[in-house]
PDB file of C-alpha atoms in Angstrom:
ATOM      1  CA  MET A  21       9.295 -17.135 -29.745  1.00  0.00           C
ATOM      2  CA  THR A  22       7.772 -20.356 -28.386  1.00  0.00           C
ATOM      3  CA  THR A  23       4.034 -20.698 -27.877  1.00  0.00           C
ATOM      4  CA  PRO A  24       3.496 -21.254 -24.132  1.00  0.00           C
ATOM      5  CA  GLY A  25       2.683 -24.876 -23.347  1.00  0.00           C
ATOM      6  CA  PRO A  26      -0.554 -26.221 -21.879  1.00  0.00           C
ATOM      7  CA  ARG A  27      -1.036 -25.941 -18.129  1.00  0.00           C
ATOM      8  CA  THR A  28      -3.717 -28.610 -17.904  1.00  0.00           C
ATOM      9  CA  ASP A  29      -4.621 -31.724 -19.862  1.00  0.00           C
ATOM     10  CA  ALA A  30      -7.762 -29.996 -21.104  1.00  0.00           C
ATOM     11  CA  GLU A  31      -5.589 -27.387 -22.826  1.00  0.00           C
ATOM     12  CA  VAL A  32      -3.473 -29.904 -24.769  1.00  0.00           C
ATOM     13  CA  PRO A  33      -5.709 -30.334 -27.880  1.00  0.00           C
ATOM     14  CA  GLY A  34      -5.994 -26.576 -28.350  1.00  0.00           C
ATOM     15  CA  TYR A  35      -2.238 -26.183 -27.973  1.00  0.00           C
ATOM     16  CA  LEU A  36      -1.610 -28.824 -30.661  1.00  0.00           C
ATOM     17  CA  SER A  37      -4.063 -27.024 -32.940  1.00  0.00           C
ATOM     18  CA  ARG A  38      -2.178 -23.759 -32.461  1.00  0.00           C
ATOM     19  CA  LEU A  39       1.076 -25.519 -33.403  1.00  0.00           C
ATOM     20  CA  GLY A  40      -0.603 -26.971 -36.484  1.00  0.00           C
ATOM     21  CA  ILE A  41       0.198 -30.632 -35.791  1.00  0.00           C
ATOM     22  CA  PRO A  42      -2.330 -33.491 -35.933  1.00  0.00           C
ATOM     23  CA  GLY A  43      -1.511 -34.966 -32.529  1.00  0.00           C
ATOM     24  CA  LEU A  44       1.220 -36.350 -30.306  1.00  0.00           C
ATOM     25  CA  ALA A  45       3.660 -39.139 -31.171  1.00  0.00           C
ATOM     26  CA  ASP A  46       4.692 -40.255 -27.663  1.00  0.00           C
ATOM     27  CA  ILE A  47       7.270 -43.048 -27.907  1.00  0.00           C
ATOM     28  CA  HIS A  48       7.457 -43.773 -24.163  1.00  0.00           C
ATOM     29  CA  VAL A  49       4.049 -44.990 -22.976  1.00  0.00           C
ATOM     30  CA  HIS A  50       3.517 -48.115 -20.865  1.00  0.00           C
ATOM     31  CA  PHE A  51       0.690 -50.634 -21.012  1.00  0.00           C
ATOM     32  CA  MET A  52       1.318 -53.881 -19.170  1.00  0.00           C
ATOM     33  CA  PRO A  53      -0.461 -57.023 -17.975  1.00  0.00           C
ATOM     34  CA  ASP A  54      -2.368 -56.188 -14.796  1.00  0.00           C
ATOM     35  CA  ALA A  55      -0.155 -58.375 -12.599  1.00  0.00           C
ATOM     36  CA  VAL A  56       2.984 -56.638 -13.885  1.00  0.00           C
ATOM     37  CA  LEU A  57       1.537 -53.134 -13.645  1.00  0.00           C
ATOM     38  CA  ASP A  58       0.371 -53.769 -10.075  1.00  0.00           C
ATOM     39  CA  LYS A  59       3.968 -54.585  -9.105  1.00  0.00           C
ATOM     40  CA  VAL A  60       5.264 -51.473 -10.859  1.00  0.00           C
ATOM     41  CA  TRP A  61       2.729 -49.289  -9.082  1.00  0.00           C
ATOM     42  CA  ASP A  62       3.544 -50.925  -5.767  1.00  0.00           C
ATOM     43  CA  TYR A  63       7.188 -49.993  -6.301  1.00  0.00           C
ATOM     44  CA  PHE A  64       6.245 -46.371  -6.897  1.00  0.00           C
ATOM     45  CA  ASP A  65       3.957 -46.454  -3.855  1.00  0.00           C
ATOM     46  CA  HIS A  66       7.141 -47.035  -1.842  1.00  0.00           C
ATOM     47  CA  ALA A  67       9.122 -44.373  -3.678  1.00  0.00           C
ATOM     48  CA  ASP A  68      10.068 -42.654  -0.417  1.00  0.00           C
ATOM     49  CA  THR A  69      12.173 -45.714   0.329  1.00  0.00           C
ATOM     50  CA  ASN A  70      13.122 -46.671  -3.221  1.00  0.00           C
ATOM     51  CA  TYR A  71      13.910 -43.206  -4.601  1.00  0.00           C
ATOM     52  CA  GLY A  72      13.999 -40.943  -1.580  1.00  0.00           C
ATOM     53  CA  THR A  73      10.992 -38.919  -2.751  1.00  0.00           C
ATOM     54  CA  PRO A  74       7.233 -39.469  -3.112  1.00  0.00           C
ATOM     55  CA  TRP A  75       6.079 -40.562  -6.571  1.00  0.00           C
ATOM     56  CA  PRO A  76       2.264 -40.589  -6.756  1.00  0.00           C
ATOM     57  CA  ILE A  77       0.810 -42.203  -9.888  1.00  0.00           C
ATOM     58  CA  THR A  78      -1.367 -39.584 -11.587  1.00  0.00           C
ATOM     59  CA  TYR A  79      -3.120 -41.943 -13.998  1.00  0.00           C
ATOM     60  CA  ARG A  80      -3.909 -44.930 -11.787  1.00  0.00           C
ATOM     61  CA  LEU A  81      -6.902 -45.925 -13.908  1.00  0.00           C
ATOM     62  CA  PRO A  82      -8.298 -49.061 -15.538  1.00  0.00           C
ATOM     63  CA  GLU A  83      -6.753 -49.811 -18.911  1.00  0.00           C
ATOM     64  CA  ASP A  84      -9.715 -48.625 -20.994  1.00  0.00           C
ATOM     65  CA  GLU A  85      -9.777 -45.284 -19.166  1.00  0.00           C
ATOM     66  CA  ARG A  86      -6.032 -44.824 -19.693  1.00  0.00           C
ATOM     67  CA  ILE A  87      -6.436 -45.461 -23.405  1.00  0.00           C
ATOM     68  CA  GLU A  88      -9.311 -42.972 -23.586  1.00  0.00           C
ATOM     69  CA  GLN A  89      -7.240 -40.415 -21.656  1.00  0.00           C
ATOM     70  CA  LEU A  90      -4.471 -40.632 -24.253  1.00  0.00           C
ATOM     71  CA  ARG A  91      -6.908 -40.285 -27.115  1.00  0.00           C
ATOM     72  CA  THR A  92      -8.476 -37.227 -25.492  1.00  0.00           C
ATOM     73  CA  LEU A  93      -5.010 -35.691 -25.201  1.00  0.00           C
ATOM     74  CA  GLY A  94      -4.391 -36.302 -28.894  1.00  0.00           C
ATOM     75  CA  VAL A  95      -1.876 -39.157 -28.607  1.00  0.00           C
ATOM     76  CA  ARG A  96      -1.981 -40.926 -31.981  1.00  0.00           C
ATOM     77  CA  TYR A  97       0.443 -43.786 -31.261  1.00  0.00           C
ATOM     78  CA  ILE A  98       0.093 -46.023 -28.193  1.00  0.00           C
ATOM     79  CA  PRO A  99       3.098 -48.248 -27.422  1.00  0.00           C
ATOM     80  CA  SER A 100       2.988 -50.844 -24.664  1.00  0.00           C
ATOM     81  CA  LEU A 101       6.733 -50.937 -23.803  1.00  0.00           C
ATOM     82  CA  ASN A 102       6.885 -53.963 -21.550  1.00  0.00           C
ATOM     83  CA  TYR A 103      10.371 -55.110 -20.570  1.00  0.00           C
ATOM     84  CA  ALA A 104      11.617 -58.467 -19.330  1.00  0.00           C
ATOM     85  CA  HIS A 105      13.685 -58.656 -16.154  1.00  0.00           C
ATOM     86  CA  LYS A 106      14.267 -62.401 -15.890  1.00  0.00           C
ATOM     87  CA  PRO A 107      14.697 -65.414 -18.187  1.00  0.00           C
ATOM     88  CA  GLY A 108      11.557 -66.737 -19.849  1.00  0.00           C
ATOM     89  CA  MET A 109       9.631 -63.502 -19.378  1.00  0.00           C
ATOM     90  CA  ALA A 110      10.127 -61.938 -22.811  1.00  0.00           C
ATOM     91  CA  THR A 111       8.149 -64.585 -24.695  1.00  0.00           C
ATOM     92  CA  TRP A 112       4.933 -64.234 -22.715  1.00  0.00           C
ATOM     93  CA  LEU A 113       5.227 -60.427 -22.536  1.00  0.00           C
ATOM     94  CA  ASN A 114       5.578 -60.348 -26.299  1.00  0.00           C
ATOM     95  CA  GLU A 115       2.462 -62.454 -26.664  1.00  0.00           C
ATOM     96  CA  TRP A 116       0.592 -59.966 -24.462  1.00  0.00           C
ATOM     97  CA  ASN A 117       2.046 -57.096 -26.527  1.00  0.00           C
ATOM     98  CA  ARG A 118       0.825 -58.787 -29.716  1.00  0.00           C
ATOM     99  CA  GLU A 119      -2.661 -59.192 -28.280  1.00  0.00           C
ATOM    100  CA  PHE A 120      -2.714 -55.560 -27.079  1.00  0.00           C
ATOM    101  CA  ALA A 121      -1.670 -54.305 -30.514  1.00  0.00           C
ATOM    102  CA  GLY A 122      -4.422 -56.369 -32.108  1.00  0.00           C
ATOM    103  CA  ARG A 123      -7.258 -55.001 -29.999  1.00  0.00           C
ATOM    104  CA  VAL A 124      -6.304 -51.335 -29.459  1.00  0.00           C
ATOM    105  CA  ASP A 125      -6.692 -48.866 -32.310  1.00  0.00           C
ATOM    106  CA  GLY A 126      -3.512 -46.847 -32.717  1.00  0.00           C
ATOM    107  CA  ALA A 127      -1.382 -49.282 -30.721  1.00  0.00           C
ATOM    108  CA  VAL A 128       2.267 -49.619 -31.708  1.00  0.00           C
ATOM    109  CA  HIS A 129       3.164 -53.314 -31.665  1.00  0.00           C
ATOM    110  CA  SER A 130       5.965 -53.345 -29.091  1.00  0.00           C
ATOM    111  CA  ALA A 131       8.234 -56.154 -27.909  1.00  0.00           C
ATOM    112  CA  THR A 132      11.136 -56.858 -25.585  1.00  0.00           C
ATOM    113  CA  PHE A 133      14.071 -59.242 -25.266  1.00  0.00           C
ATOM    114  CA  TYR A 134      16.379 -60.510 -22.548  1.00  0.00           C
ATOM    115  CA  PRO A 135      19.907 -62.005 -22.607  1.00  0.00           C
ATOM    116  CA  GLU A 136      19.134 -65.706 -22.451  1.00  0.00           C
ATOM    117  CA  PRO A 137      19.564 -68.732 -24.692  1.00  0.00           C
ATOM    118  CA  GLY A 138      17.188 -68.405 -27.619  1.00  0.00           C
ATOM    119  CA  ALA A 139      17.006 -64.590 -27.419  1.00  0.00           C
ATOM    120  CA  ALA A 140      17.462 -64.221 -31.182  1.00  0.00           C
ATOM    121  CA  ALA A 141      14.672 -66.721 -31.862  1.00  0.00           C
ATOM    122  CA  CYS A 142      12.404 -64.773 -29.493  1.00  0.00           C
ATOM    123  CA  VAL A 143      13.180 -61.565 -31.389  1.00  0.00           C
ATOM    124  CA  ARG A 144      12.574 -63.210 -34.775  1.00  0.00           C
ATOM    125  CA  GLN A 145       9.236 -64.530 -33.544  1.00  0.00           C
ATOM    126  CA  ALA A 146       8.165 -61.067 -32.374  1.00  0.00           C
ATOM    127  CA  MET A 147       9.297 -59.519 -35.652  1.00  0.00           C
ATOM    128  CA  ASP A 148       7.350 -62.094 -37.647  1.00  0.00           C
ATOM    129  CA  ALA A 149       4.282 -61.216 -35.559  1.00  0.00           C
ATOM    130  CA  GLY A 150       4.665 -57.541 -36.503  1.00  0.00           C
ATOM    131  CA  ALA A 151       6.691 -55.917 -33.698  1.00  0.00           C
ATOM    132  CA  ARG A 152       7.999 -52.499 -34.705  1.00  0.00           C
ATOM    133  CA  LEU A 153       9.192 -51.012 -31.410  1.00  0.00           C
ATOM    134  CA  TRP A 154      11.341 -52.533 -28.643  1.00  0.00           C
ATOM    135  CA  LYS A 155      11.923 -51.746 -24.994  1.00  0.00           C
ATOM    136  CA  VAL A 156      14.792 -52.777 -22.731  1.00  0.00           C
ATOM    137  CA  HIS A 157      15.639 -51.465 -19.266  1.00  0.00           C
ATOM    138  CA  VAL A 158      19.297 -51.875 -18.333  1.00  0.00           C
ATOM    139  CA  SER A 159      18.969 -51.076 -14.629  1.00  0.00           C
ATOM    140  CA  VAL A 160      15.695 -52.878 -13.788  1.00  0.00           C
ATOM    141  CA  SER A 161      16.617 -55.920 -15.876  1.00  0.00           C
ATOM    142  CA  ALA A 162      20.229 -55.828 -14.614  1.00  0.00           C
ATOM    143  CA  PHE A 163      22.023 -56.714 -17.818  1.00  0.00           C
ATOM    144  CA  THR A 164      24.571 -55.058 -20.041  1.00  0.00           C
ATOM    145  CA  PRO A 165      23.683 -54.426 -23.685  1.00  0.00           C
ATOM    146  CA  GLU A 166      27.056 -56.023 -24.433  1.00  0.00           C
ATOM    147  CA  ASP A 167      25.961 -59.397 -23.032  1.00  0.00           C
ATOM    148  CA  PRO A 168      27.194 -62.131 -25.412  1.00  0.00           C
ATOM    149  CA  LEU A 169      23.733 -63.696 -25.321  1.00  0.00           C
ATOM    150  CA  LEU A 170      22.554 -60.656 -27.295  1.00  0.00           C
ATOM    151  CA  ASP A 171      25.242 -60.926 -29.969  1.00  0.00           C
ATOM    152  CA  ASP A 172      22.762 -62.458 -32.417  1.00  0.00           C
ATOM    153  CA  VAL A 173      19.974 -60.042 -31.449  1.00  0.00           C
ATOM    154  CA  TRP A 174      21.540 -56.687 -32.317  1.00  0.00           C
ATOM    155  CA  PRO A 175      22.203 -57.554 -35.996  1.00  0.00           C
ATOM    156  CA  LEU A 176      18.509 -58.471 -36.361  1.00  0.00           C
ATOM    157  CA  ILE A 177      17.465 -55.112 -34.910  1.00  0.00           C
ATOM    158  CA  ASP A 178      20.017 -53.328 -37.090  1.00  0.00           C
ATOM    159  CA  GLU A 179      18.745 -54.961 -40.269  1.00  0.00           C
ATOM    160  CA  ALA A 180      15.070 -54.438 -39.441  1.00  0.00           C
ATOM    161  CA  GLY A 181      15.594 -50.812 -38.407  1.00  0.00           C
ATOM    162  CA  THR A 182      12.968 -51.061 -35.672  1.00  0.00           C
ATOM    163  CA  PRO A 183      13.698 -48.590 -32.844  1.00  0.00           C
ATOM    164  CA  VAL A 184      14.755 -49.776 -29.376  1.00  0.00           C
ATOM    165  CA  VAL A 185      13.760 -47.559 -26.454  1.00  0.00           C
ATOM    166  CA  ILE A 186      16.604 -48.276 -24.061  1.00  0.00           C
ATOM    167  CA  HIS A 187      16.759 -47.028 -20.481  1.00  0.00           C
ATOM    168  CA  ALA A 188      20.523 -46.958 -19.984  1.00  0.00           C
ATOM    169  CA  GLY A 189      21.131 -43.784 -17.991  1.00  0.00           C
ATOM    170  CA  SER A 190      21.914 -43.924 -14.287  1.00  0.00           C
ATOM    171  CA  GLY A 191      18.771 -42.093 -13.189  1.00  0.00           C
ATOM    172  CA  PRO A 192      16.686 -42.285 -11.145  1.00  0.00           C
ATOM    173  CA  LEU A 193      18.857 -45.102  -9.757  1.00  0.00           C
ATOM    174  CA  ALA A 194      22.265 -46.228 -10.951  1.00  0.00           C
ATOM    175  CA  GLY A 195      22.846 -49.897 -11.645  1.00  0.00           C
ATOM    176  CA  GLU A 196      25.804 -52.130 -12.313  1.00  0.00           C
ATOM    177  CA  PHE A 197      25.434 -51.740 -16.078  1.00  0.00           C
ATOM    178  CA  THR A 198      23.989 -48.222 -16.451  1.00  0.00           C
ATOM    179  CA  GLY A 199      25.782 -45.310 -18.050  1.00  0.00           C
ATOM    180  CA  PRO A 200      26.847 -44.330 -21.558  1.00  0.00           C
ATOM    181  CA  GLU A 201      29.974 -46.470 -21.978  1.00  0.00           C
ATOM    182  CA  PRO A 202      28.307 -49.874 -22.581  1.00  0.00           C
ATOM    183  CA  VAL A 203      26.015 -48.211 -25.124  1.00  0.00           C
ATOM    184  CA  ARG A 204      28.944 -46.457 -26.757  1.00  0.00           C
ATOM    185  CA  ARG A 205      30.821 -49.741 -27.140  1.00  0.00           C
ATOM    186  CA  LEU A 206      27.694 -51.401 -28.542  1.00  0.00           C
ATOM    187  CA  LEU A 207      27.370 -48.650 -31.144  1.00  0.00           C
ATOM    188  CA  GLU A 208      31.013 -49.000 -32.089  1.00  0.00           C
ATOM    189  CA  ARG A 209      30.164 -52.590 -33.064  1.00  0.00           C
ATOM    190  CA  HIS A 210      26.771 -51.752 -34.620  1.00  0.00           C
ATOM    191  CA  PRO A 211      26.880 -48.081 -35.652  1.00  0.00           C
ATOM    192  CA  ARG A 212      23.462 -48.147 -37.348  1.00  0.00           C
ATOM    193  CA  LEU A 213      21.481 -49.436 -34.388  1.00  0.00           C
ATOM    194  CA  PRO A 214      18.233 -47.445 -34.083  1.00  0.00           C
ATOM    195  CA  LEU A 215      18.440 -46.709 -30.351  1.00  0.00           C
ATOM    196  CA  VAL A 216      16.154 -44.249 -28.565  1.00  0.00           C
ATOM    197  CA  ILE A 217      17.795 -43.213 -25.304  1.00  0.00           C
ATOM    198  CA  ALA A 218      15.078 -42.919 -22.657  1.00  0.00           C
ATOM    199  CA  HIS A 219      14.976 -39.839 -20.400  1.00  0.00           C
ATOM    200  CA  LEU A 220      17.682 -38.188 -22.552  1.00  0.00           C
ATOM    201  CA  GLY A 221      20.011 -40.560 -20.672  1.00  0.00           C
ATOM    202  CA  MET A 222      19.633 -38.695 -17.372  1.00  0.00           C
ATOM    203  CA  PRO A 223      21.753 -37.818 -15.515  1.00  0.00           C
ATOM    204  CA  GLU A 224      24.472 -38.451 -18.134  1.00  0.00           C
ATOM    205  CA  TYR A 225      22.763 -36.013 -20.464  1.00  0.00           C
ATOM    206  CA  ASP A 226      25.781 -34.739 -22.363  1.00  0.00           C
ATOM    207  CA  ALA A 227      27.428 -38.133 -22.869  1.00  0.00           C
ATOM    208  CA  PHE A 228      24.284 -39.574 -24.449  1.00  0.00           C
ATOM    209  CA  ALA A 229      23.800 -36.415 -26.527  1.00  0.00           C
ATOM    210  CA  ASP A 230      27.291 -37.069 -27.873  1.00  0.00           C
ATOM    211  CA  LEU A 231      26.076 -40.465 -29.114  1.00  0.00           C
ATOM    212  CA  ALA A 232      23.031 -38.901 -30.753  1.00  0.00           C
ATOM    213  CA  GLN A 233      25.289 -36.454 -32.564  1.00  0.00           C
ATOM    214  CA  GLN A 234      27.768 -39.150 -33.622  1.00  0.00           C
ATOM    215  CA  TYR A 235      25.409 -41.930 -34.719  1.00  0.00           C
ATOM    216  CA  GLU A 236      22.811 -41.366 -37.419  1.00  0.00           C
ATOM    217  CA  ARG A 237      20.034 -43.538 -35.972  1.00  0.00           C
ATOM    218  CA  VAL A 238      20.401 -42.697 -32.275  1.00  0.00           C
ATOM    219  CA  HIS A 239      17.606 -40.563 -30.831  1.00  0.00           C
ATOM    220  CA  LEU A 240      16.811 -39.152 -27.388  1.00  0.00           C
ATOM    221  CA  ASP A 241      13.388 -39.271 -25.741  1.00  0.00           C
ATOM    222  CA  THR A 242      12.196 -36.520 -23.433  1.00  0.00           C
ATOM    223  CA  THR A 243      10.615 -38.709 -20.762  1.00  0.00           C
ATOM    224  CA  MET A 244      10.214 -36.687 -17.550  1.00  0.00           C
ATOM    225  CA  VAL A 245      13.042 -34.265 -18.399  1.00  0.00           C
ATOM    226  CA  ALA A 246      12.761 -30.537 -17.682  1.00  0.00           C
ATOM    227  CA  THR A 247       9.692 -31.111 -15.487  1.00  0.00           C
ATOM    228  CA  ASP A 248       9.574 -29.519 -12.059  1.00  0.00           C
ATOM    229  CA  PHE A 249       9.795 -33.004 -10.522  1.00  0.00           C
ATOM    230  CA  THR A 250      12.943 -34.052 -12.390  1.00  0.00           C
ATOM    231  CA  GLU A 251      14.696 -30.710 -12.198  1.00  0.00           C
ATOM    232  CA  ARG A 252      14.888 -31.270  -8.435  1.00  0.00           C
ATOM    233  CA  LEU A 253      16.517 -34.674  -8.908  1.00  0.00           C
ATOM    234  CA  ALA A 254      18.528 -34.496 -12.138  1.00  0.00           C
ATOM    235  CA  PRO A 255      18.554 -30.953 -13.534  1.00  0.00           C
ATOM    236  CA  LEU A 256      19.616 -30.250 -17.078  1.00  0.00           C
ATOM    237  CA  PRO A 257      23.268 -29.111 -17.117  1.00  0.00           C
ATOM    238  CA  ASP A 258      24.433 -25.685 -18.219  1.00  0.00           C
ATOM    239  CA  GLY A 259      24.485 -25.343 -21.978  1.00  0.00           C
ATOM    240  CA  TYR A 260      22.441 -28.486 -22.559  1.00  0.00           C
ATOM    241  CA  VAL A 261      19.324 -26.722 -23.819  1.00  0.00           C
ATOM    242  CA  ASP A 262      21.343 -25.321 -26.719  1.00  0.00           C
ATOM    243  CA  ARG A 263      22.447 -28.877 -27.549  1.00  0.00           C
ATOM    244  CA  LEU A 264      18.823 -29.982 -27.640  1.00  0.00           C
ATOM    245  CA  GLY A 265      18.121 -27.193 -30.083  1.00  0.00           C
ATOM    246  CA  SER A 266      20.851 -28.438 -32.404  1.00  0.00           C
ATOM    247  CA  LEU A 267      19.466 -31.993 -32.162  1.00  0.00           C
ATOM    248  CA  SER A 268      15.958 -31.066 -33.248  1.00  0.00           C
ATOM    249  CA  ASP A 269      15.677 -34.068 -35.590  1.00  0.00           C
ATOM    250  CA  LYS A 270      16.923 -36.491 -32.913  1.00  0.00           C
ATOM    251  CA  VAL A 271      14.668 -35.615 -29.970  1.00  0.00           C
ATOM    252  CA  VAL A 272      11.317 -37.392 -29.652  1.00  0.00           C
ATOM    253  CA  LEU A 273       8.491 -36.968 -27.159  1.00  0.00           C
ATOM    254  CA  GLY A 274       8.383 -39.446 -24.288  1.00  0.00           C
ATOM    255  CA  THR A 275       6.362 -39.135 -21.086  1.00  0.00           C
ATOM    256  CA  ASP A 276       6.266 -42.419 -19.075  1.00  0.00           C
ATOM    257  CA  PHE A 277       2.458 -42.310 -18.997  1.00  0.00           C
ATOM    258  CA  PRO A 278       0.742 -43.483 -16.821  1.00  0.00           C
ATOM    259  CA  ASN A 279       3.531 -43.711 -14.222  1.00  0.00           C
ATOM    260  CA  ILE A 280       4.117 -39.985 -13.748  1.00  0.00           C
ATOM    261  CA  PRO A 281       3.666 -37.863 -10.609  1.00  0.00           C
ATOM    262  CA  TYR A 282       2.104 -34.890 -12.426  1.00  0.00           C
ATOM    263  CA  ALA A 283      -0.320 -34.156 -15.253  1.00  0.00           C
ATOM    264  CA  TYR A 284       0.597 -35.233 -18.783  1.00  0.00           C
ATOM    265  CA  ALA A 285       0.341 -31.609 -19.929  1.00  0.00           C
ATOM    266  CA  HIS A 286       3.225 -30.642 -17.650  1.00  0.00           C
ATOM    267  CA  GLN A 287       5.699 -32.586 -19.809  1.00  0.00           C
ATOM    268  CA  ILE A 288       4.686 -30.545 -22.844  1.00  0.00           C
ATOM    269  CA  GLU A 289       4.673 -27.324 -20.823  1.00  0.00           C
ATOM    270  CA  ALA A 290       8.180 -28.106 -19.547  1.00  0.00           C
ATOM    271  CA  LEU A 291       9.500 -28.644 -23.073  1.00  0.00           C
ATOM    272  CA  ALA A 292       7.915 -25.395 -24.263  1.00  0.00           C
ATOM    273  CA  ARG A 293       9.638 -23.589 -21.365  1.00  0.00           C
ATOM    274  CA  LEU A 294      12.989 -24.482 -22.918  1.00  0.00           C
ATOM    275  CA  ASP A 295      12.071 -21.823 -25.490  1.00  0.00           C
ATOM    276  CA  LEU A 296      13.547 -23.608 -28.499  1.00  0.00           C
ATOM    277  CA  GLY A 297      10.814 -22.429 -30.834  1.00  0.00           C
ATOM    278  CA  ASP A 298       7.575 -23.781 -32.240  1.00  0.00           C
ATOM    279  CA  GLU A 299       9.266 -25.657 -35.083  1.00  0.00           C
ATOM    280  CA  TRP A 300      11.394 -27.553 -32.535  1.00  0.00           C
ATOM    281  CA  MET A 301       8.239 -28.379 -30.612  1.00  0.00           C
ATOM    282  CA  ARG A 302       6.514 -29.621 -33.778  1.00  0.00           C
ATOM    283  CA  LYS A 303       9.393 -31.958 -34.521  1.00  0.00           C
ATOM    284  CA  VAL A 304       9.627 -33.265 -30.958  1.00  0.00           C
ATOM    285  CA  LEU A 305       5.915 -33.661 -30.292  1.00  0.00           C
ATOM    286  CA  TRP A 306       4.944 -35.090 -33.653  1.00  0.00           C
ATOM    287  CA  HIS A 307       7.260 -35.341 -36.657  1.00  0.00           C
ATOM    288  CA  ASN A 308      10.162 -37.277 -35.126  1.00  0.00           C
ATOM    289  CA  GLY A 309       7.991 -39.797 -33.312  1.00  0.00           C
ATOM    290  CA  HIS A 310       5.744 -40.162 -36.360  1.00  0.00           C
ATOM    291  CA  ARG A 311       8.803 -40.996 -38.437  1.00  0.00           C
ATOM    292  CA  LEU A 312       9.981 -43.622 -35.922  1.00  0.00           C
ATOM    293  CA  MET A 313       6.616 -45.231 -35.166  1.00  0.00           C
ATOM    294  CA  GLY A 314       4.504 -44.605 -38.248  1.00  0.00           C
ATOM    295  CA  ALA A 315       3.439 -47.763 -40.034  1.00  0.00           C
TER     296      ALA A 315
END
């Protein structure tokens, strides 16, 4: 029996109390420099053209109000998850990430990297500054994780054990380098890489679940999956829910806040509808993310 999930944001704290967990450990939250976020929101404002479906931003709020919204919901860790999409961008994004982590209580010091000369030095600099969570986006940034310019980066990540939230699945839009095979080949070279596959790797759900089963430090984040919105675009395949149940220690809450076209509570409600039990929900909503992001 699974406790029914919250239907509104106001119901989230009470739901967490009923589960007996201290809050939410959401590994997939975005905070960005205003100029970057404005461009992201503009892209979603044209989602009819870009994705073939409307994508209204539910939490189009000033930064301080977004932070307060998360705290009201019970989110205990606040990543920034910026990602570079061109040379020279990672360094200044990482400086912004460092500043964000220094001024926001509960922030998870996040960082990014890009395949360019000096990428390893950029990663070392971010690590020395305290970065403990990374974000890369294969389709938006248009690079393969196998790029030779990253050959010196992955061993640093491996040794540090700091998780990398990697958007590598082919949804909502496929790219030249998306899909499970580049990630699989990367893991064959570095089998202990702590990768967190964003969106459960949609729509290649099963192939990325295979990687989570095979590799000890590979996790899957729940960002947008099982929601009414995503089930229309990339529904979970037959038998997949049972796989999620067997991967209870490898699945971690992700939401894509603030860039979601529905209330935050709906992500939690959608996961509860999978009916995998309250202990599964406790692990996904809190314990697994706490283990990955806890200081």
